[in-house]
Amino acid sequence: MNHLSMYGSSLALLTDLYQLTMAQGYWKQEMVETDAIFHLFFRKPPFKGGYAIAAGLKTAVEFLMDFEFAADDLAYLADLRGNDGERLFESEFLEFLRGMEFSCSVDAMPEGSVVFPQEPLLRVEGPLIQCQLLETALLNIINFQTLVATKASRICYATQGEPVLEFGLRRAQGIDGAISASRAAVIGGCSATSNVLAGKLFGIPVKGTHAHSWVMSFGSELEAFEAYAQAMPNNAVFLVDTYDTIEGVKNAIKVGEKLRQNGYEMAGIRLDSGDLAWFSIEARKMLDEAGFEKTKIVASNNLDERTIRSLKEQGAQIVVWGVGTHLATAKDQPALGGVYKLSAVRKNGGEWEHKVKVSEQRIKISNPGRIQVRRFWKNKASRFGGQGEFMGDMIFDELMGEPQSNIIVDPLDETRRKRLEGSGIDMLKPIFREGQYVGEDVIQDDIMEIQEHARHMLKYFHDGIKRFDNPHEYPAGLEKNLYDLKTRLILEARGFEPETSSSW
Amino acid sequence: MNHLSMYGSSLALLTDLYQLTMAQGYWKQEMVETDAIFHLFFRKPPFKGGYAIAAGLKTAVEFLMDFEFAADDLAYLADLRGNDGERLFESEFLEFLRGMEFSCSVDAMPEGSVVFPQEPLLRVEGPLIQCQLLETALLNIINFQTLVATKASRICYATQGEPVLEFGLRRAQGIDGAISASRAAVIGGCSATSNVLAGKLFGIPVKGTHAHSWVMSFGSELEAFEAYAQAMPNNAVFLVDTYDTIEGVKNAIKVGEKLRQNGYEMAGIRLDSGDLAWFSIEARKMLDEAGFEKTKIVASNNLDERTIRSLKEQGAQIVVWGVGTHLATAKDQPALGGVYKLSAVRKNGGEWEHKVKVSEQRIKISNPGRIQVRRFWKNKASRFGGQGEFMGDMIFDELMGEPQSNIIVDPLDETRRKRLEGSGIDMLKPIFREGQYVGEDVIQDDIMEIQEHARHMLKYFHDGIKRFDNPHEYPAGLEKNLYDLKTRLILEARGFEPETSSSW
């Protein structure tokens, strides 16, 4: 159940070179005692949607728990050369890396959380050098799993609760591209995967029956189905489109009758090409007329949430959905643009200094401080089946103490504000405290429990955020005093006197 | 230098469940002695381009060399249950898997080869069960690396020989999604990667300097640049856009002057936001005027081949290109639709039987036989700098013996034909013979040699295939007799009498 246990070697070098050159720089500048706070967040939900599902945290925790430079890592670094042919890294710095022990504090949103732009999925606080060395791997792990969990959530929304099987291994981006995708797809709502290694690593149910090549290996399709029924009577789903789909359904029915005589039920048929709506409707009629009302119709072939919605609108009789490439690679947006930004610095145990990264694009300006997200809940009659609804998220700065205002401000438009009332839940939970793991209550081992958490929470959000196009924008804004502080820091960085001085 | 050496565990379960259920089916049908031939190929070049660059073979070879089921793999399979709660796999079948030794013959295109639709990148011949069990992992490995090598080739074509640095780790799809991408990007032409682990595994040059957070950690940008110059005088590339790009260039120049006093040259500046064309032109003027003619301008920020072409058209003064997300995830088409199709079956050492997979879509019909690709070369005055040019590829069936015709036929349009003359090179080379590795002369250890091979071969193709839009379609067709055989098999499968009987 440990994702990274499949790696036999250290993953400390899973980083961009500049993290290491900067680390040496900080070390040479005698900034080993400088602390920092970084946040990992995204700026826009993927797929032009209204939300994302946080995923990857458990993998990230495994990475952090085993974070250390192995002897061969250091030997490799010792060999690297700069532009002038001289060694890039000094021996004393490599000695420093050898002795370095992970000592950061990490807070994170539990996996399966519904998350919005500007909200940290992860907060890392500790020695600046360590925060920096962890950046790239944390982004790699969290970005991709969050992307795929979100894609899966959309696809499962489209199937309206009908099971989705993840089939993407053959087209996925690398070995772990497939394995991470299988894990995240389940968090987002998928029922099973075809990927046996992912099944073994994470305890995900594995599914699959036979391919076209099975049918082609026999003299005829009927012979092939009979052979499969004989070999796997308790797992008989027949792929009916190798030659002619309608003939294939007829052959499946013939074999289904034999199976029944032997005390087994034909579990399903699978369509993998052609007009899936029409074929599924025809196949359903044929199966029902032959007395196979319980035989399920499974379909696959370049499906995604939009195709599935369209098939359902056409009355397709598909009840199990196999989704491969579009899910495992998040085809319409294959990367989540998550970033990891410095928000505060503290030298030698002194005072925290707030930091913002200015940019010409407003959306790229980071938030200062030690950010926490408080999600407000209201008990009210809801048309979404629950007894309450989430009303909005307040992004606030713990360095400023408890929020002094109940007003949130849209970070991109100061005139859009909302007053949040009711009770709030703090979304970031402690995972590490100065290097010690304290996340037992947050990190969930059972992946199906994470899926259930995501499914459950999603129910209490306005249905509009789940729309595929132009979704409702859930209010997630900066607490008023944080907004004011940020404005002041931006103006200062741009060389303007702040017009108002914040009370803080 | 062994990619899969980073995995501590067996990768035999890196497969779709149905490969294992089919394997048990074949085993129960007493088809253990049935042999098969499969080919791995794609149907359309990615990115709407005119070609692909083969990659991933060495990783695939590593996978095949270590292919065996570990005890804990078999224990996991023994625990799986079918729809009725009974065990999915029989103990005797799992014993069979335990004793199974890889015994296939494999032929493949060397990495870095220029490859076209319908041409096998890989041919696997041997026990049907083994061929099937290898399918998914081979597709996973070859599909993705070929995709990224092709993307990199296009990007390097756009930079016209200027170095491209691969920066994609943070947004890549999983850990190996990043590592495989770094490897393939170099095969396609990239000069270096930011990914240190990929550098260590494959001997790729690693590059990088500092991030925005470095600048933000200091009191001012000037202070930050000075500190960096002090820490890494031989690797000084300054990121100038943390606050104000023009001010950043001025600060870089100030620090460059100090560096020079200390006997070092400022290597470069990096732009990462804003109008890259305009800023690079302004920065170039400023650097030149200050006597820093040799300081290079590096740029990054969502670059791909089209943005790079556009920047060059605008006169951008960028000479080093950092490409991340678009390259590592092949953003505009994140999956290569490579498939692995059965083309012949032989029972108990008897005669080979040709097989085709029929489909309503002509392009999805597979080719029968034991396919080889012969590439024809003509010595002729060429406007592409070389002394010759590749004229066309003949896809032929070795089971039919040496090609009896010099005519190739477009598999999608029988009226499009071409007569190939000159000398031909057979593109698929032996890698394994009945399980024994014989690929020493084909598998290249030095990744830069593979890059050089790709670069060199690409020169001898018509420039039109490298166009981004509506590229020239290089002639790659079925040898006439193979075309006729395929037609006959399709008609038979569809229940028609073939009108002409082939001479074969």
PDB file of N, CA, C and O in Angstrom, chain A residues 240-250 271 273 279, chain B residues 360:
ATOM      1  N   VAL A 240     -17.661  -7.739 -28.239  1.00  0.00           N
ATOM      2  CA  VAL A 240     -18.474  -8.219 -29.373  1.00  0.00           C
ATOM      3  C   VAL A 240     -18.163  -7.551 -30.713  1.00  0.00           C
ATOM      4  O   VAL A 240     -18.819  -7.836 -31.705  1.00  0.00           O
ATOM      5  N   ASP A 241     -17.168  -6.678 -30.763  1.00  0.00           N
ATOM      6  CA  ASP A 241     -16.997  -5.904 -32.001  1.00  0.00           C
ATOM      7  C   ASP A 241     -15.756  -6.261 -32.819  1.00  0.00           C
ATOM      8  O   ASP A 241     -15.297  -5.441 -33.617  1.00  0.00           O
ATOM      9  N   THR A 242     -15.209  -7.459 -32.650  1.00  0.00           N
ATOM     10  CA  THR A 242     -13.997  -7.778 -33.418  1.00  0.00           C
ATOM     11  C   THR A 242     -14.287  -7.820 -34.925  1.00  0.00           C
ATOM     12  O   THR A 242     -13.500  -7.345 -35.732  1.00  0.00           O
ATOM     13  N   TYR A 243     -15.430  -8.395 -35.294  1.00  0.00           N
ATOM     14  CA  TYR A 243     -15.758  -8.476 -36.732  1.00  0.00           C
ATOM     15  C   TYR A 243     -17.028  -7.688 -37.059  1.00  0.00           C
ATOM     16  O   TYR A 243     -17.011  -6.764 -37.858  1.00  0.00           O
ATOM     17  N   ASP A 244     -18.141  -8.068 -36.420  1.00  0.00           N
ATOM     18  CA  ASP A 244     -19.437  -7.430 -36.710  1.00  0.00           C
ATOM     19  C   ASP A 244     -20.205  -7.412 -35.395  1.00  0.00           C
ATOM     20  O   ASP A 244     -20.474  -8.466 -34.802  1.00  0.00           O
ATOM     21  N   THR A 245     -20.521  -6.222 -34.936  1.00  0.00           N
ATOM     22  CA  THR A 245     -21.035  -6.073 -33.567  1.00  0.00           C
ATOM     23  C   THR A 245     -22.342  -6.843 -33.338  1.00  0.00           C
ATOM     24  O   THR A 245     -22.498  -7.525 -32.321  1.00  0.00           O
ATOM     25  N   ILE A 246     -23.275  -6.732 -34.271  1.00  0.00           N
ATOM     26  CA  ILE A 246     -24.581  -7.392 -34.072  1.00  0.00           C
ATOM     27  C   ILE A 246     -24.400  -8.914 -34.041  1.00  0.00           C
ATOM     28  O   ILE A 246     -24.956  -9.608 -33.172  1.00  0.00           O
ATOM     29  N   GLU A 247     -23.580  -9.434 -34.965  1.00  0.00           N
ATOM     30  CA  GLU A 247     -23.275 -10.867 -34.937  1.00  0.00           C
ATOM     31  C   GLU A 247     -22.596 -11.233 -33.622  1.00  0.00           C
ATOM     32  O   GLU A 247     -22.825 -12.306 -33.061  1.00  0.00           O
ATOM     33  N   GLY A 248     -21.769 -10.322 -33.146  1.00  0.00           N
ATOM     34  CA  GLY A 248     -21.061 -10.546 -31.890  1.00  0.00           C
ATOM     35  C   GLY A 248     -22.037 -10.688 -30.724  1.00  0.00           C
ATOM     36  O   GLY A 248     -21.877 -11.557 -29.857  1.00  0.00           O
ATOM     37  N   VAL A 249     -23.066  -9.847 -30.702  1.00  0.00           N
ATOM     38  CA  VAL A 249     -24.073  -9.935 -29.631  1.00  0.00           C
ATOM     39  C   VAL A 249     -24.795 -11.284 -29.725  1.00  0.00           C
ATOM     40  O   VAL A 249     -25.025 -11.964 -28.719  1.00  0.00           O
ATOM     41  N   LYS A 250     -25.099 -11.691 -30.962  1.00  0.00           N
ATOM     42  CA  LYS A 250     -25.779 -12.999 -31.146  1.00  0.00           C
ATOM     43  C   LYS A 250     -24.901 -14.131 -30.599  1.00  0.00           C
ATOM     44  O   LYS A 250     -25.383 -15.031 -29.906  1.00  0.00           O
ATOM     45  N   LEU A 271     -18.761  -3.101 -25.831  1.00  0.00           N
ATOM     46  CA  LEU A 271     -18.679  -2.414 -27.126  1.00  0.00           C
ATOM     47  C   LEU A 271     -17.441  -1.533 -27.106  1.00  0.00           C
ATOM     48  O   LEU A 271     -17.208  -0.823 -26.133  1.00  0.00           O
ATOM     49  N   SER A 273     -16.268   0.080 -30.328  1.00  0.00           N
ATOM     50  CA  SER A 273     -16.140   0.857 -31.574  1.00  0.00           C
ATOM     51  C   SER A 273     -17.541   1.092 -32.125  1.00  0.00           C
ATOM     52  O   SER A 273     -18.520   0.539 -31.627  1.00  0.00           O
ATOM     53  N   PHE A 279     -25.621   0.965 -31.043  1.00  0.00           N
ATOM     54  CA  PHE A 279     -25.300  -0.442 -30.770  1.00  0.00           C
ATOM     55  C   PHE A 279     -25.774  -0.852 -29.367  1.00  0.00           C
ATOM     56  O   PHE A 279     -26.244  -1.966 -29.158  1.00  0.00           O
TER      57      PHE A 279
ATOM     58  N   GLU B 360     -14.915  -1.114 -38.906  1.00  0.00           N
ATOM     59  CA  GLU B 360     -15.680  -0.283 -39.846  1.00  0.00           C
ATOM     60  C   GLU B 360     -14.817   0.863 -40.366  1.00  0.00           C
ATOM     61  O   GLU B 360     -15.045   1.374 -41.456  1.00  0.00           O
TER      62      GLU B 360
END
